[in-house]
XYZ file of C-alpha atoms in Angstrom:
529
model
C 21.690 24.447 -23.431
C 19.828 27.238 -21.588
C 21.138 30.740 -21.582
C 21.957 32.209 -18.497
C 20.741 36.386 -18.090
C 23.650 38.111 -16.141
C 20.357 38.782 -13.656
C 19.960 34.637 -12.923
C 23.763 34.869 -12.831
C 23.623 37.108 -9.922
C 20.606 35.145 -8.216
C 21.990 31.892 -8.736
C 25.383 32.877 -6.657
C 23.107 34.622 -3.917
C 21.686 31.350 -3.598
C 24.655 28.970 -3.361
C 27.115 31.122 -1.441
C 27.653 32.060 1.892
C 27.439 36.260 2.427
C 31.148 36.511 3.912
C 34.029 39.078 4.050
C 35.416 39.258 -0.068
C 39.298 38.326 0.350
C 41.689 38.032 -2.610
C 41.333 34.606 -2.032
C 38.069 34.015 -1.805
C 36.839 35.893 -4.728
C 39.714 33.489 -6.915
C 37.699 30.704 -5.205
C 34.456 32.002 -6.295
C 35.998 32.514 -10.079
C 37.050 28.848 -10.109
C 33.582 27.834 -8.740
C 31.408 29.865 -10.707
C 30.833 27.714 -13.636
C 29.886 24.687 -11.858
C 27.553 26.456 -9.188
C 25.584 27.732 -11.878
C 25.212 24.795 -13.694
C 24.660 22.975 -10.494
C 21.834 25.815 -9.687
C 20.101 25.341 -13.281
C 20.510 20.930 -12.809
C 22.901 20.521 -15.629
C 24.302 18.217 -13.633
C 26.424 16.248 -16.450
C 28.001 19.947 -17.536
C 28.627 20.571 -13.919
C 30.597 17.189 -13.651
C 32.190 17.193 -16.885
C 33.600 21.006 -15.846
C 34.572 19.791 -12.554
C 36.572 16.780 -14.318
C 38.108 19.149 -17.027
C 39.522 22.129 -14.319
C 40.790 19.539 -12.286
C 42.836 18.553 -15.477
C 44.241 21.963 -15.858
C 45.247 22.055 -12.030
C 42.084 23.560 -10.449
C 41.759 22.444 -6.751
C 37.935 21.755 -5.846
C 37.158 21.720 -2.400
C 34.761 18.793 -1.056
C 31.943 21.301 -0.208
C 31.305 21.995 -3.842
C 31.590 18.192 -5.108
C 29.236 17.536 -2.716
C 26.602 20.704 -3.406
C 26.545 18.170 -6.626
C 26.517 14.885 -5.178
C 23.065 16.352 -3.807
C 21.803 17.395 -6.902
C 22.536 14.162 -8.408
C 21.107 12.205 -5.349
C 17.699 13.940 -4.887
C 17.689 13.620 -9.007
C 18.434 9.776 -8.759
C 21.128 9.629 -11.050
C 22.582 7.056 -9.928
C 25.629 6.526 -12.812
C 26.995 10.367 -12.268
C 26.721 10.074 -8.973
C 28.842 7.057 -9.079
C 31.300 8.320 -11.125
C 31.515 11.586 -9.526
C 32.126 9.581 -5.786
C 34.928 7.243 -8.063
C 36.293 10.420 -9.234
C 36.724 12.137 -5.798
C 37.992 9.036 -4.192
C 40.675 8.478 -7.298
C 42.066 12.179 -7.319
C 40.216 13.919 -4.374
C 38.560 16.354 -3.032
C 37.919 12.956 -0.884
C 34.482 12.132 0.813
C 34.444 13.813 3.977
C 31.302 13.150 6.857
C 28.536 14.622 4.653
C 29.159 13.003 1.355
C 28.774 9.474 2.936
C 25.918 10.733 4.696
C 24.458 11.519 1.417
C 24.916 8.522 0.024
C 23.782 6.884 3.302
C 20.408 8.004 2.970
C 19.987 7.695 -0.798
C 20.695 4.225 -0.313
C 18.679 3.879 2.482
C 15.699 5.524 0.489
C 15.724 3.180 -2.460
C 15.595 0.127 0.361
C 19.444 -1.139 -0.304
C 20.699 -1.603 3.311
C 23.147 -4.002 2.041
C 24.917 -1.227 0.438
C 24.245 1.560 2.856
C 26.009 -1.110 5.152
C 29.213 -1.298 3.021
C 29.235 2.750 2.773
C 29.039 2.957 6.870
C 31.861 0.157 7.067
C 33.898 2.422 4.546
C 33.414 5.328 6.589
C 34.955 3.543 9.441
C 38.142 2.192 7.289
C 38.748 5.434 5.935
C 38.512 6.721 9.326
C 35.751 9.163 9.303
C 33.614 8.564 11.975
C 29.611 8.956 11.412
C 27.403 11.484 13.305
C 24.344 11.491 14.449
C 23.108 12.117 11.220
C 25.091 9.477 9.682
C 23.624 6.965 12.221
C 20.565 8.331 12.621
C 19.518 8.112 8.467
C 20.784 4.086 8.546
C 18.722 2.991 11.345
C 15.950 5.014 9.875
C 16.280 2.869 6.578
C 16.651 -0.232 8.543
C 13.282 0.039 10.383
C 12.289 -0.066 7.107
C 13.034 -3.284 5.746
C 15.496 -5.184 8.510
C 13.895 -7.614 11.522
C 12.901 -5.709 14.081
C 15.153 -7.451 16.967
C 17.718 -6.974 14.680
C 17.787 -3.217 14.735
C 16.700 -3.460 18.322
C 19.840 -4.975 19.126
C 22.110 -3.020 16.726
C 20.677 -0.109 18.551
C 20.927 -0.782 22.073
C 25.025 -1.535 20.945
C 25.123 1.950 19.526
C 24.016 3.003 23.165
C 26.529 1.022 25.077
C 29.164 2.093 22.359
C 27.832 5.816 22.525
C 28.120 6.181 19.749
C 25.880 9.639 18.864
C 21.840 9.392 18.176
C 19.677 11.812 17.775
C 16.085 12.341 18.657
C 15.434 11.314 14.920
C 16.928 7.613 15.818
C 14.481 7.293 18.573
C 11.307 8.122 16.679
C 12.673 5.814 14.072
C 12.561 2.806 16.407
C 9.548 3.749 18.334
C 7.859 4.216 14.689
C 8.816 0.793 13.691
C 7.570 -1.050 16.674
C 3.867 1.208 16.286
C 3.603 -0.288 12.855
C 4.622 -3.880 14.452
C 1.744 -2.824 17.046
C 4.594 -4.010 19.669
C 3.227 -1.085 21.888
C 4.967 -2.835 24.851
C 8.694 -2.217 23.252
C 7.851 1.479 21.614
C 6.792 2.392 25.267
C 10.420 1.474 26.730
C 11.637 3.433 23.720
C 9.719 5.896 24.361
C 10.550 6.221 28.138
C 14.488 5.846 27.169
C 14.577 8.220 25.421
C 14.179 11.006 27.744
C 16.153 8.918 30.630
C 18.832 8.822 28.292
C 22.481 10.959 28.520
C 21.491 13.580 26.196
C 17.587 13.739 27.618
C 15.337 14.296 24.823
C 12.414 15.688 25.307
C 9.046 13.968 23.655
C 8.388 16.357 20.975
C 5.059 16.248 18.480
C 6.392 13.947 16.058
C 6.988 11.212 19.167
C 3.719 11.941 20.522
C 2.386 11.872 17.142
C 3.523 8.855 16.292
C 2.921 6.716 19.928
C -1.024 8.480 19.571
C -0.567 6.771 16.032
C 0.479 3.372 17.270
C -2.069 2.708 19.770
C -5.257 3.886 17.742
C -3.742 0.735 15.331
C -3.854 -1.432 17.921
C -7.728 -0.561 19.076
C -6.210 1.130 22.254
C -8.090 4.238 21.933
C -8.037 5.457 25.834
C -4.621 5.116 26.076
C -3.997 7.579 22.771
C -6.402 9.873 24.215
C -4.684 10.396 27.092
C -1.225 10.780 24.882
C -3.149 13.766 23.375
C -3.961 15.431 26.372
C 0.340 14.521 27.978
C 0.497 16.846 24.979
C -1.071 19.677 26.082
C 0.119 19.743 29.327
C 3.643 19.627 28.393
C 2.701 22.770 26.294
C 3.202 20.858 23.346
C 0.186 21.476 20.347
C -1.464 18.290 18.352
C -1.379 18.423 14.647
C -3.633 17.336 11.963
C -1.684 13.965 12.369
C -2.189 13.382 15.969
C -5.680 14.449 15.298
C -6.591 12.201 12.328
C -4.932 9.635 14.347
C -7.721 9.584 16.697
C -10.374 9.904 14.116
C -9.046 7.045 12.527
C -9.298 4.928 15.335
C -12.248 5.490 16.461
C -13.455 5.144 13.402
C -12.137 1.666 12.844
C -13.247 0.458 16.502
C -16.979 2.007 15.102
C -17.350 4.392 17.777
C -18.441 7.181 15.264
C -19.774 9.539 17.885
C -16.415 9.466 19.255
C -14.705 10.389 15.833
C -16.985 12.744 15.232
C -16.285 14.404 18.990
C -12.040 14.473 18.068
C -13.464 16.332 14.433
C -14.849 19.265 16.538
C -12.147 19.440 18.924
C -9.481 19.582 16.437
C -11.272 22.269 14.780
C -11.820 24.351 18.594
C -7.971 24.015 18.718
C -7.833 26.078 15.426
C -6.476 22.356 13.471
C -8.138 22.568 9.865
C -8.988 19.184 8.624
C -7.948 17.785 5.361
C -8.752 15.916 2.891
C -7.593 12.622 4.329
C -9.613 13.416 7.882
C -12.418 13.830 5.956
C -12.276 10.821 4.282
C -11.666 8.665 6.931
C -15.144 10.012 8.241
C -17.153 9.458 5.013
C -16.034 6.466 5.085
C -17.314 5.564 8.838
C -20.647 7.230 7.815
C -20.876 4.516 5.129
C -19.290 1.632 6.998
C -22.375 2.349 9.167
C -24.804 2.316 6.509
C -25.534 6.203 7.039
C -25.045 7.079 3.624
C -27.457 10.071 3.272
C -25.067 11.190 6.244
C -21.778 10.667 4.364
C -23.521 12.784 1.290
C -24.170 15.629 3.919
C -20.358 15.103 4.925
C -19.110 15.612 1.457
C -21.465 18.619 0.858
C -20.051 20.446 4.238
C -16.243 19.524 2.897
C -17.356 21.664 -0.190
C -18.587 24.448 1.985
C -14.648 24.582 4.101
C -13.260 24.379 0.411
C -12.124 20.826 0.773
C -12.036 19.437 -2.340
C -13.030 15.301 -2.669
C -10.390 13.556 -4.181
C -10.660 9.895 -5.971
C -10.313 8.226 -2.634
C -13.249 9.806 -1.189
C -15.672 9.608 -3.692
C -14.667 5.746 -4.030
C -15.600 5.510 -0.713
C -19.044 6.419 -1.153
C -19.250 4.833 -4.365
C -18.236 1.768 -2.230
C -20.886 2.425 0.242
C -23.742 2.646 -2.138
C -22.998 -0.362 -4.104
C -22.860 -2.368 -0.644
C -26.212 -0.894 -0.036
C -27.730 -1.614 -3.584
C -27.903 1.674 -4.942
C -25.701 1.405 -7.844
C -27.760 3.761 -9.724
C -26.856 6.273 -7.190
C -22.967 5.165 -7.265
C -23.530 5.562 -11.320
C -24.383 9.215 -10.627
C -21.676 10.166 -8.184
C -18.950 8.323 -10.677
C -20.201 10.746 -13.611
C -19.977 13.743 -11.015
C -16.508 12.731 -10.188
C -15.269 12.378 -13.632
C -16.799 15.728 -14.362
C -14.703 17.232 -12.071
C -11.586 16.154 -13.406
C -10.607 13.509 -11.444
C -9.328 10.124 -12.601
C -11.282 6.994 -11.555
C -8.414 5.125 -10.543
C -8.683 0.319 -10.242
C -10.160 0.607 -7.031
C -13.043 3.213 -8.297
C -13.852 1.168 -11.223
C -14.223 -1.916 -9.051
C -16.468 -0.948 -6.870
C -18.399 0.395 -9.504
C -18.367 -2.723 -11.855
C -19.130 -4.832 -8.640
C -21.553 -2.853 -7.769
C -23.913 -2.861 -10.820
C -23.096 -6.403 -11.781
C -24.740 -7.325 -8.376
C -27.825 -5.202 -9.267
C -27.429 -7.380 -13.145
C -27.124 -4.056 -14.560
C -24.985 -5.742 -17.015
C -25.473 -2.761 -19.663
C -23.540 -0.172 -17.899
C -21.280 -2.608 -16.508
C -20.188 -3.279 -20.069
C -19.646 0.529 -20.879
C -17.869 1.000 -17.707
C -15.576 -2.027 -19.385
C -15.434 -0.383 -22.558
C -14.192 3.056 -20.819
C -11.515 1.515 -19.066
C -10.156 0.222 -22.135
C -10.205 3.540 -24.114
C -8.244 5.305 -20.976
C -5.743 2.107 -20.952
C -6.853 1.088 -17.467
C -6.398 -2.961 -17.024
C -8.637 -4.505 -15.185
C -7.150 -6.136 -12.127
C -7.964 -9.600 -10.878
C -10.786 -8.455 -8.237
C -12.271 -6.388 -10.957
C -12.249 -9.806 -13.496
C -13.899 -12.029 -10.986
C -16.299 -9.710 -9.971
C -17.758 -9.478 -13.893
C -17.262 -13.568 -14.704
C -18.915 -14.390 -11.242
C -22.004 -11.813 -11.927
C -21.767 -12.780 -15.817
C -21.906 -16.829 -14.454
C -24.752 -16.224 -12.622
C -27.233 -15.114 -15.090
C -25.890 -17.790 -17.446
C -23.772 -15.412 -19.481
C -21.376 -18.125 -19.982
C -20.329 -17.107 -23.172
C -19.558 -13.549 -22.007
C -17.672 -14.994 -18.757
C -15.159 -17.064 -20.543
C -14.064 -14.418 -23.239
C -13.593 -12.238 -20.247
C -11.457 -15.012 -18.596
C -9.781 -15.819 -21.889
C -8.867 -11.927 -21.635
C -8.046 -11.970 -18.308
C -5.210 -14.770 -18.865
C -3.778 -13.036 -21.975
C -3.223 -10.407 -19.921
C -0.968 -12.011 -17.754
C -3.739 -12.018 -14.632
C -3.950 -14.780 -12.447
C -7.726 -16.008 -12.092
C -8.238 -17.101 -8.619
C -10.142 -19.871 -7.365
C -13.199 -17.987 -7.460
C -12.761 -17.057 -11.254
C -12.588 -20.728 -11.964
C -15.448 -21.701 -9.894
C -17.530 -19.544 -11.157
C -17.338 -20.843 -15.072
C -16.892 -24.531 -13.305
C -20.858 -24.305 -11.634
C -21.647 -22.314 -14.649
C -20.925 -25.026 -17.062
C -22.360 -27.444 -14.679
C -25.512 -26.418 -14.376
C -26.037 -26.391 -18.403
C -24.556 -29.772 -17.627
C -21.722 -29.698 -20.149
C -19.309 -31.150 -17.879
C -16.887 -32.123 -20.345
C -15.855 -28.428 -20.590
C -16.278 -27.930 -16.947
C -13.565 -30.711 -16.808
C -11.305 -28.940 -18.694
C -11.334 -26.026 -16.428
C -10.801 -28.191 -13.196
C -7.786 -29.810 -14.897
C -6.393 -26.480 -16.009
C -7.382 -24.961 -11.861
C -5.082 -27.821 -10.912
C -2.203 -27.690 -13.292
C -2.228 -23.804 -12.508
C -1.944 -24.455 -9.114
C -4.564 -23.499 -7.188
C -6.543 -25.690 -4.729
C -10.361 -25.893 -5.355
C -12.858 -25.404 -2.547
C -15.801 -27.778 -1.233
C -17.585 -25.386 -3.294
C -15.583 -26.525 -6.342
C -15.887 -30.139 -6.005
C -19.802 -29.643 -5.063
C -21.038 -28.188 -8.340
C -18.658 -30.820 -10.245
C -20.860 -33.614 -8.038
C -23.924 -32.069 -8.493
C -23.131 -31.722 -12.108
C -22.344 -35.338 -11.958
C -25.507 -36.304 -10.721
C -27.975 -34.482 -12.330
C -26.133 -36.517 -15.978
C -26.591 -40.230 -13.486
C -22.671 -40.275 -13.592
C -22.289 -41.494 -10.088
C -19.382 -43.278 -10.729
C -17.919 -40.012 -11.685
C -19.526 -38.138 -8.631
C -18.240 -41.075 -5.987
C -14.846 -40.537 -7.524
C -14.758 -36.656 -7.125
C -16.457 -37.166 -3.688
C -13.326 -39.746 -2.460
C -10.604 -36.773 -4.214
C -12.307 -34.881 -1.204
C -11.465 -36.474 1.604
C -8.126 -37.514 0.348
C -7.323 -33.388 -0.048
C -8.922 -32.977 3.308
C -11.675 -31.079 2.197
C -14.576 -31.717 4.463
C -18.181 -32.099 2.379
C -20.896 -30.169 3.485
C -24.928 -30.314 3.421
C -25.036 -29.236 -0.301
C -22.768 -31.953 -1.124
C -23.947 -34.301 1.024
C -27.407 -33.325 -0.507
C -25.994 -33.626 -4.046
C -25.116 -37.129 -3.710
C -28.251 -38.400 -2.302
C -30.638 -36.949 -4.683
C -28.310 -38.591 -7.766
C -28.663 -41.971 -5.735
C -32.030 -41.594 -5.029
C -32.649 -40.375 -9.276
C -30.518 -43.418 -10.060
C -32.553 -45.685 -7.714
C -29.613 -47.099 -5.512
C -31.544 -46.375 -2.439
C -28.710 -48.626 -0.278
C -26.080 -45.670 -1.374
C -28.484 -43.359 -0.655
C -28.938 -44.223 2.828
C -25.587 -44.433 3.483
C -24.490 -41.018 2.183
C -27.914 -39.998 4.544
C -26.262 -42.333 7.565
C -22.970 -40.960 7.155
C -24.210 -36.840 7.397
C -25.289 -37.686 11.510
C -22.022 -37.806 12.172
C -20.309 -35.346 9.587
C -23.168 -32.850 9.474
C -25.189 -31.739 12.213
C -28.674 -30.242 10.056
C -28.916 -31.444 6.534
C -31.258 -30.664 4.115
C -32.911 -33.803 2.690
C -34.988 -32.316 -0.055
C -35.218 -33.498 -3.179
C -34.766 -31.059 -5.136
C -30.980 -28.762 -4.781
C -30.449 -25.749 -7.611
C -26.871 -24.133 -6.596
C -26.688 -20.432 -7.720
C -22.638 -20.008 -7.539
């Protein structure tokens, strides 16, 4: 238990009670309240409800206002028991709920993604006979957007209008948000347009024009949004940072850069500071574009405003200068980024392992492994298939299937890939036996292999003269619907041709004019997968 200076005492009432006239009355109320405001003030909220549950005991009257100064205590502290028992406790011997408790336990519901039971608390309102507000209404359709159908909460809505029953502004951006994340710009736009036709006349404030500037730049509509920004201004309204990054974003993704960059000096002329996240979003257009010397200068002007990089930027151009084949360079930037104090995060180390097991840089690869391990970060299934496919293809095959074996202890799925990898691997040091084994296991796993798959098992096949084997794998093709292509194709007739059945041969060769327009007749296939 904390102690409590007479001086927090004081502070702590200042803080939880209204500054009104001090009747008898009131200060007996105040008395009786004291003990559980305080504790309510300093989040002992189990003291607070076992006090509440004791002076009601002894004959002490609570009013609802103060059970419910707890109830939010306990809600925005997600404890979920006491807040159940304190809700069974006020419905059993009262204070009873009133408007704001349900509305409480509305949105706490509707936060953790329960609708079924933020439902059944809305339906109880009604029984008991309080009716919801637009609050009430307002913080279920808001959790609905978030998990429910949207023509289902379309419909639920427009019967709240006929019904009129109260919604606020907040219920409109709610739907129009949904249907921008649908990119059902068509339906957000009647929204929209309703909701300032409607009885109580809205007005489109920032937030809607934020988030309809938001919904088109997803859906590539980039004219459109920029004309949203400027409806802005001329209603006298100002763009934030989100309406602004908005536009940056889009652009970005459309790869007009120029453009992006043009909404980055105009936010700034408006007096918007970027952040971090607008700053990102342009490193990582700068590298997208292969300008990665640019994106450096980026990051080196962010510095300069006294925006610091966090993990997802630096990924970003860690990202970019693997894609480009400067891992050496990524190296470097990861060991700047670590000294700074930041935490390479999955996505960081991916990139990164990717990156320098492309360049065979197998060496720092394997320390990069090693460091994950000391700071308990699991590789993720990308990550895995990334090192067995590089490890595969310089005939690390040993290396590749402890890192498999690994990856499957750990509970991670490999994917197709994974498998394929280890399957040409073993193939093309023509132990097939344990290449085999690893189909069988792909199959009983259940994944479906590839024409990639089935190829390096055929080519395997051939290169050892099994072409009884090969024909067999070849016919599991087209009964999976897998369609061959010229390296299969190729595969086969170079194992007739070695095994001197020209007649098959010529057949496999007769059959590509109609299932393959160019193929490669050489005589000699190495597959690299």
């Amino acid at each position: 238990m904390c102690s409590l200076s007479s001086t927090a005492f004081v502070s702590s009432l200042q803080k939880v009670l209204f500054v009104r006239s001090f009747s008898l009355l009131w200060v007996l109320m105040i008395l009786q309240w004291c003990p559980v405001l305080v504790l309510i003030e300093f989040q002992m909220h189990r003291a607070a409800l076992n006090t509440i549950t004791r002076m009601k005991e002894i004959g002490v009257v609570y009013k609802t206002r103060l059970c419910n100064m707890l109830l939010q205590g306990l809600v925005e502290g997600k404890k979920v028991r006491m807040m159940k028992s304190l809700i069974r406790k006020m419905k059993n011997s009262g204070p009873h709920p009133n408007v704001y408790t349900y509305t409480m336990l509305l949105k706490f519901y509707c936060d953790e993604g329960d609708i079924d039971q933020a439902s059944n608390i809305l339906l109880e309102m009604e029984l008991n006979g309080i009716v919801p507000n637009a609050v009430s209404y307002s913080t279920y359709l808001h959790g609905l957007c978030k998990v429910a159908d949207p023509e289902m909460v379309l419909k639920l809505f427009h019967k709240m209008k006929e019904k009129h029953l109260p919604l606020n502004d907040y219920s409109y951006n709610a739907i129009i948000h949904m249907l921008c994340r649908r990119e059902d710009m068509k339906k957000a736009m009647i929204i929209f347009e309703e909701m300032k036709a409607c009885a109580l006349g809205y007005d489109h404030d920032e937030v809607t024009y934020g988030i309809i500037i938001d919904g088109f730049c997803r859906n590539g509509e980039m004219a459109i949004a920029h004309n949203y920004l400027n409806a802005m201004v001329k209603n006298n309204l100002v763009p934030d940072i989100f309406c602004y990054t908005s536009l940056i974003h889009g652009y970005s993704r459309c790869g007009c850069l120029q453009e992006a960059l043009n909404v980055f000096i105009l936010m700034q002329e408006n007096g918007i500071a970027p952040n971090v996240v607008t700053c990102t979003i342009l490193v990582d257009a700068f590298c997208r574009d292969g300008l990665i010397q640019e994106a450096f200068k980026f990051l080196d002007d962010m510095l300069e405003r006294g925006i610091i990089p966090n993990v997802i930027t630096y990924n970003t151009v860690i990202d970019g200068l693997c894609k480009e084949n400067k891992a050496s360079e990524a190296w470097s930037l990861f060991h700047e980024l670590v000294k700074r104090g930041l935490v390479p995060d999955n996505v960081v180390y991916g990139s990164m392992v990717d990156g320098l097991v492309k360049q065979n840089d197998f060496k720092n690869a394997f320390e990069l492994y090693a460091r994950m391990t000391k700071d308990g970060i699991q590789l993720n299934a990308v990550t895995y298939t990334s090192f067995i496919h590089g490890l595969c293809k310089n005939n690390m095959t040993h290396e590749a299937m402890s890192l498999f074996k690994e990856m499957i202890s750990k509970q991670v799925n490999p994917d197709t890939v994974a498998y394929t990898s280890l399957i040409s691997a073993y193939c093309r040091s023509r132990n097939m036996k344990k290449a085999w084994e690893l189909f069988s296991t792909m199959l009983y796993s259940g994944l479906l292999p590839d024409v990639v798959t089935f190829t390096c098992l055929v080519d395997g096949y051939c290169k050892l003269h099994q072409m009884h084997d090969a024909a067999k794998l070849f016919g599991e093709m087209a009964r999976m619907g897998i369609l061959p292509n010229v390296a299969t194709y190729t595969a086969l007739m170079i194992g007739y041709r070695n095994s001197r059945d020209l007649n098959k041969m010529l057949m496999i060769k007769s059959s590509t004019h109609t299932k393959v327009p160019a193929v490669c007749f050489s005589l000699h296939i190495q597959f690299s997968w």
